[in-house]
CSV table of C-alpha atoms in Angstrom, one decimal:
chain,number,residue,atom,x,y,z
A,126,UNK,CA,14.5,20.3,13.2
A,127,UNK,CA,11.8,20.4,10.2
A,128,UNK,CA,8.6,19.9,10.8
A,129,UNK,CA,6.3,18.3,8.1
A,130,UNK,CA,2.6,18.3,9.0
A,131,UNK,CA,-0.2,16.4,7.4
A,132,UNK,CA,-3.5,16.8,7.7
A,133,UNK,CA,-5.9,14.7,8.3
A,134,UNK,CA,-4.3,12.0,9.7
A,135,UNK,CA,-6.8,9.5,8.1
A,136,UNK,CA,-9.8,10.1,5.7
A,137,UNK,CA,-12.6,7.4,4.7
A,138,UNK,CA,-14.8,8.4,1.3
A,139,UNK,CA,-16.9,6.8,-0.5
A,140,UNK,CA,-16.1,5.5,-4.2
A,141,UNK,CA,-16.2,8.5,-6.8
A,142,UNK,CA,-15.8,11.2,-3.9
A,143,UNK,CA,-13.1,14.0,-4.7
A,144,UNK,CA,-11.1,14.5,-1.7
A,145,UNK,CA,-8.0,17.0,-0.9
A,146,UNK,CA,-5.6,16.5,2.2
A,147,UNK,CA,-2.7,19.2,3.3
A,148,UNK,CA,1.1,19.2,3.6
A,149,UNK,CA,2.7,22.0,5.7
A,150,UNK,CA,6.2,22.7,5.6
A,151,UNK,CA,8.4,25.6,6.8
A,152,UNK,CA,8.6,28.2,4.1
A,153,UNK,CA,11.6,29.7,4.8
A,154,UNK,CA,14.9,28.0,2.0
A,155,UNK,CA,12.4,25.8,0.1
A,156,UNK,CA,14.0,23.8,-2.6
A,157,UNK,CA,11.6,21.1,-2.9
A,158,UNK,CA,8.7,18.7,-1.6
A,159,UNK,CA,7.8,15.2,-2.6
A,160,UNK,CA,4.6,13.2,-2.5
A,161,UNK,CA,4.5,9.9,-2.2
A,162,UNK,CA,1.7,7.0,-2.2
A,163,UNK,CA,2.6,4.0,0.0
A,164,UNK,CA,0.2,0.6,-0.3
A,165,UNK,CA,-0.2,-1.7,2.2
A,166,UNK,CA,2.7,-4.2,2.1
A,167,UNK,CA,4.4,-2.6,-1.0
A,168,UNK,CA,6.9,0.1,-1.7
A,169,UNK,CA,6.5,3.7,-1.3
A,170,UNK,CA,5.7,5.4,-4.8
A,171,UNK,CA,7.3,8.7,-6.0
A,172,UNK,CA,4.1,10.7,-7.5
A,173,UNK,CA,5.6,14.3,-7.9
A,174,UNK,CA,8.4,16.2,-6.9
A,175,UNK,CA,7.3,20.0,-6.5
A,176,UNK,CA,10.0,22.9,-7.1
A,177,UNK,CA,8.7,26.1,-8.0
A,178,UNK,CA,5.7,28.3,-6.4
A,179,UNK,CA,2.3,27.8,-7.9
A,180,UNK,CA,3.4,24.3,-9.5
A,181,UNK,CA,1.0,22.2,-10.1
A,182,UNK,CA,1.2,18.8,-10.9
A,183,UNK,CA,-0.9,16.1,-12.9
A,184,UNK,CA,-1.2,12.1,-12.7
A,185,UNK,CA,-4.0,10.7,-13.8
A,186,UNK,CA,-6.7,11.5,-11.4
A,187,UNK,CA,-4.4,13.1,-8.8
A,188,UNK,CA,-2.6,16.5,-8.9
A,189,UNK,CA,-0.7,18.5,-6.5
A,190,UNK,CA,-0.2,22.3,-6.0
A,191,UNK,CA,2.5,24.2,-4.4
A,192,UNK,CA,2.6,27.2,-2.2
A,193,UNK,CA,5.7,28.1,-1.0
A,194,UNK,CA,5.2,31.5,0.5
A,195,UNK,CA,3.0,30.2,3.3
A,196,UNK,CA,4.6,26.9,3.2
A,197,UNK,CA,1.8,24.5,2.1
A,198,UNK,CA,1.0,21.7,-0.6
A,199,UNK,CA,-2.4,20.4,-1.0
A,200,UNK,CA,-3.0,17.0,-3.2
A,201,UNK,CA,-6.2,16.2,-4.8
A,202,UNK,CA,-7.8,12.9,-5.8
A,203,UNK,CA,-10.6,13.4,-8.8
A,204,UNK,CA,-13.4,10.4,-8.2
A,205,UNK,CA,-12.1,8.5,-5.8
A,206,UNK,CA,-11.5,4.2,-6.2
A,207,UNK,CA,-11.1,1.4,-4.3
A,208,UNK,CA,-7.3,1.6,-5.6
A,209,UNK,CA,-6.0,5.0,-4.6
A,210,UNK,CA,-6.3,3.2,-1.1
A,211,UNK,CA,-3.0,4.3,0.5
A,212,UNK,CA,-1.2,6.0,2.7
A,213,UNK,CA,-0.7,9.5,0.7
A,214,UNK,CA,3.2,10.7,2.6
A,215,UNK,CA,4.9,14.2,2.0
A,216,UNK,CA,8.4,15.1,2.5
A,217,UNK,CA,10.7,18.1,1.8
A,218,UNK,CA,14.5,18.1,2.1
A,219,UNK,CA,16.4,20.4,4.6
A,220,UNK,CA,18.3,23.6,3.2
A,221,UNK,CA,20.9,22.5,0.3
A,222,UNK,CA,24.5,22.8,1.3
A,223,UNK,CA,26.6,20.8,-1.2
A,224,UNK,CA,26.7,18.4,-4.0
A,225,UNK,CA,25.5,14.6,-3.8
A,226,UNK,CA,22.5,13.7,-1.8
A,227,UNK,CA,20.3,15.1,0.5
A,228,UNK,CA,18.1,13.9,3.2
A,229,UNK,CA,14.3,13.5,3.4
A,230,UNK,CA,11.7,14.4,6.2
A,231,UNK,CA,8.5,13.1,5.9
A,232,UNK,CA,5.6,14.1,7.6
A,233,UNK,CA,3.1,11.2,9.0
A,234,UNK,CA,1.2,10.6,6.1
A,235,UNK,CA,-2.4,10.8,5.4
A,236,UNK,CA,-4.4,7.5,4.9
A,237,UNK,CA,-6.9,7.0,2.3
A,238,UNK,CA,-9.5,4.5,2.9
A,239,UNK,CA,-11.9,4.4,-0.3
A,240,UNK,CA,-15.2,2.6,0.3
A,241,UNK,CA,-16.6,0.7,-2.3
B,186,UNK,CA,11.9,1.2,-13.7
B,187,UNK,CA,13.9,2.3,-10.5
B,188,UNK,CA,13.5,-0.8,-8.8
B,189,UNK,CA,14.3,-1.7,-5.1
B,190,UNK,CA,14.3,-4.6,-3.6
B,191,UNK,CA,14.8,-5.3,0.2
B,192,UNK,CA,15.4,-8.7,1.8
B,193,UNK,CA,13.8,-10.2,3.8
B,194,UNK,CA,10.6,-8.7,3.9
B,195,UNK,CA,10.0,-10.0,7.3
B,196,UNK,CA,12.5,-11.7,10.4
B,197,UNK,CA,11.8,-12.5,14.0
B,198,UNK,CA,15.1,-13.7,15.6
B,199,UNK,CA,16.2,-14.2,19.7
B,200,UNK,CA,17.2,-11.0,21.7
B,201,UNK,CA,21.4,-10.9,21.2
B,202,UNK,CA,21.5,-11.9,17.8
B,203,UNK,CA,22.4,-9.5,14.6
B,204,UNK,CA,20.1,-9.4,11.2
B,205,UNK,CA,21.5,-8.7,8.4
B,206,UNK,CA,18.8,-6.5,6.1
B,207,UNK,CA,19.9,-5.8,1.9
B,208,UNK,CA,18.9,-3.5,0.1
B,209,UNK,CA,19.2,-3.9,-3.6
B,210,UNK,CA,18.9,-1.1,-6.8
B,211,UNK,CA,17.8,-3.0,-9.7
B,212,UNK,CA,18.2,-1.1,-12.4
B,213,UNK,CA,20.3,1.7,-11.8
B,214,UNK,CA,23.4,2.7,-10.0
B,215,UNK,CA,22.5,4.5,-6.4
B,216,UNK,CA,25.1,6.8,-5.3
B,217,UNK,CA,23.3,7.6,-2.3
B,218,UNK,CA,21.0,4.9,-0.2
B,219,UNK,CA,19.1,6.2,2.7
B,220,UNK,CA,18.2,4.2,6.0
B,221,UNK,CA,14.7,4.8,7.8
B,222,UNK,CA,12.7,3.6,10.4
B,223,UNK,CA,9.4,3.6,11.3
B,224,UNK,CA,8.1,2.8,14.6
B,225,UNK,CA,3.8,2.7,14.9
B,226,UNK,CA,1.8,5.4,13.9
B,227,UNK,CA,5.3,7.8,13.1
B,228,UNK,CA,7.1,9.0,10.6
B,229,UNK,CA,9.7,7.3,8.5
B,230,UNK,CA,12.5,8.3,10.4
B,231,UNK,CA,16.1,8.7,8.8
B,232,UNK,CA,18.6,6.6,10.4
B,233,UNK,CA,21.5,6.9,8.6
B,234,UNK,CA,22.7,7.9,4.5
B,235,UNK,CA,25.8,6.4,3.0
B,236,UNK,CA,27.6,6.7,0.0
B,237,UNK,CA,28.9,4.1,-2.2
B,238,UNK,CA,32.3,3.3,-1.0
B,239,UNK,CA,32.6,5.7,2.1
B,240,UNK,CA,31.2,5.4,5.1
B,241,UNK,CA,27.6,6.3,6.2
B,242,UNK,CA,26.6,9.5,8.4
B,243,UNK,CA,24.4,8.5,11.3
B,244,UNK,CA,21.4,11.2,12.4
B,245,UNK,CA,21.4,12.4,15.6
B,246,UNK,CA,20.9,9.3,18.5
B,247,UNK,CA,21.2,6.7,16.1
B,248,UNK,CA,24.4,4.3,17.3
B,249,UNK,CA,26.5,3.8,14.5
B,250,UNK,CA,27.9,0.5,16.4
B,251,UNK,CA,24.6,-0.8,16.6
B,252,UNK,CA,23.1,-0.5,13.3
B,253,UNK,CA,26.3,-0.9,11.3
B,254,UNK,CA,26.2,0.1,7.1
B,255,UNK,CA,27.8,-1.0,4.4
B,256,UNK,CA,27.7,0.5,0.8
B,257,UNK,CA,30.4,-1.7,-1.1
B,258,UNK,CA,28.6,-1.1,-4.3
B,259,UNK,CA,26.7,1.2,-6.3
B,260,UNK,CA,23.5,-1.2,-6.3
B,261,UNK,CA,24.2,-2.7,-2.5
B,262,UNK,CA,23.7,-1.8,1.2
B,263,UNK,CA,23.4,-3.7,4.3
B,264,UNK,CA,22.1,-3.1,7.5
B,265,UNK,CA,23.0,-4.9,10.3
B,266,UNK,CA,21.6,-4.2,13.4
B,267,UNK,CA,23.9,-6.1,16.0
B,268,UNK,CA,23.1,-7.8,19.1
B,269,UNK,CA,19.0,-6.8,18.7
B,270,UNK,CA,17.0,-6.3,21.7
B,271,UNK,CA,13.1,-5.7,21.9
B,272,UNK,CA,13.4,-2.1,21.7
B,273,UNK,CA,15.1,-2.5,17.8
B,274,UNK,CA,11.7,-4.4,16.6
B,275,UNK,CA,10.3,-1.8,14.2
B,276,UNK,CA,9.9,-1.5,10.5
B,277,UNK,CA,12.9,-0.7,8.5
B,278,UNK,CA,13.4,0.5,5.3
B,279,UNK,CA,16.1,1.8,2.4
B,280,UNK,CA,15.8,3.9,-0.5
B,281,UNK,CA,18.3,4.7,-3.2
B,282,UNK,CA,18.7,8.1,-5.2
B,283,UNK,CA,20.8,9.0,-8.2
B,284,UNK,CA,23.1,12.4,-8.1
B,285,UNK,CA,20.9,15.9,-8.3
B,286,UNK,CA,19.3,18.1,-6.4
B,287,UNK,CA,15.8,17.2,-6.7
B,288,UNK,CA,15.7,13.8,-7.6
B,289,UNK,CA,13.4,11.3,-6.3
B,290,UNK,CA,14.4,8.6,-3.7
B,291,UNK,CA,13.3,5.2,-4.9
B,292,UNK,CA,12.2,3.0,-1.6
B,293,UNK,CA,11.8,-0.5,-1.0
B,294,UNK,CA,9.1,-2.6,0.5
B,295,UNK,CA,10.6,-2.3,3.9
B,296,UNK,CA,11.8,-5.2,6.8
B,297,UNK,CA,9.7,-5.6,9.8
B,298,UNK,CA,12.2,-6.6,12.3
B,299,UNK,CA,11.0,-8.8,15.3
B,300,UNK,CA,12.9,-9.5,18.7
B,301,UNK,CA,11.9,-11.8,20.9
């Protein structure tokens, strides 16, 4: 069984605060891990897919590095608004063993609460 | 795009009855869809992943006669969980994926399932 951890569980900042939350994942056959943002009452949204150690990754205000020899991922929010909001989810696929898909495990999430 | 839609959004029905839950890509062909559910304060939990035209593969403890899938078409899967009880009330949700290795699994806005 994988084991995704996120940490904290829940974070409140203030508007235009930077804040940074973790994603731990076993180290050992890494192929990838995915970050996702999931609003209140809509759908989960793909933000970046990480593959290689020392990525980082970019989107606007957020951006994402990858360690994959001690098995973590940190993502990082620049100036925090009312809009970024969320519930910020992690999730990295077991060891590859063939073509087609592959399944997902996803940690609990992190929730972002920005203050106004 | 990558578009999913999921329908409903929201049922309550009497203990013994089946829902029917759709899930629907909108803009692209998903070979793979993914089942998950999420009970309060866990993880999305994978249920089950099928494959257009074959049938799914459950996860472990996960009754395939219970929550029965069907992936007729590259854009369609159901989910119907049969003869609910109180216990099946949770939040469900799909996601669809395109073939690769890394690619990103596109979700919808979930179903939060009821029983009364």
């Amino acid at each position: 069984i994988l084991n995704v951890e996120q940490s904290p569980q829940s974070l409140h900042v203030q508007e235009g605060d930077s804040t940074n939350f973790t994603c731990s994942f076993p180290s050992s056959n890494f192929y990838a891990l995915h970050w996702y943002r999931w609003e209140t009452a809509k759908s989960p949204e793909a933000l970046f897919v990480m593959t290689l150690n020392g990525d980082e990754k970019k989107k606007g205000r957020i951006s994402a590095t990858l360690n994959t020899k001690e098995g973590y991922s940190y993502l990082y929010i620049k100036g925090s608004q009312p809009e970024d909001s969320a519930t910020y989810l992690c999730a990295f696929p077991p060891p590859y063993s063939g073509a087609g898909s592959y399944q997902l495990t996803f940690g609990k999430g992190t929730k972002l609460s920005v203050i106004p | 795009g990558a578009v999913v839609s999921q329908h409903p959004s929201r049922v309550i029905c009497k203990s013994g009855t089946s829902v029917k839950i759709e899930c629907r890509s909108l803009d692209f062909q998903a070979t793979t869809m993914f089942w998950y559910r999420q009970f309060p304060k866990q993880s999305l939990m994978l249920m089950a992943t099928s494959n257009e035209g074959s049938k799914a593969t459950y996860e472990q403890g996960v009754e395939k006669d219970k929550f029965l899938i069907n992936h007729a078409s590259l854009t369609l899967s159901t989910l119907t969980v049969t003869s609910a009880h109180p216990e099946d009330s949770s939040f469900y949700i799909c996601s669809a994926q395109t073939a690769g290795l890394a690619d990103t699994q596109y979700f919808g806005p979930g179903t939060r399932l009821t029983v009364l």
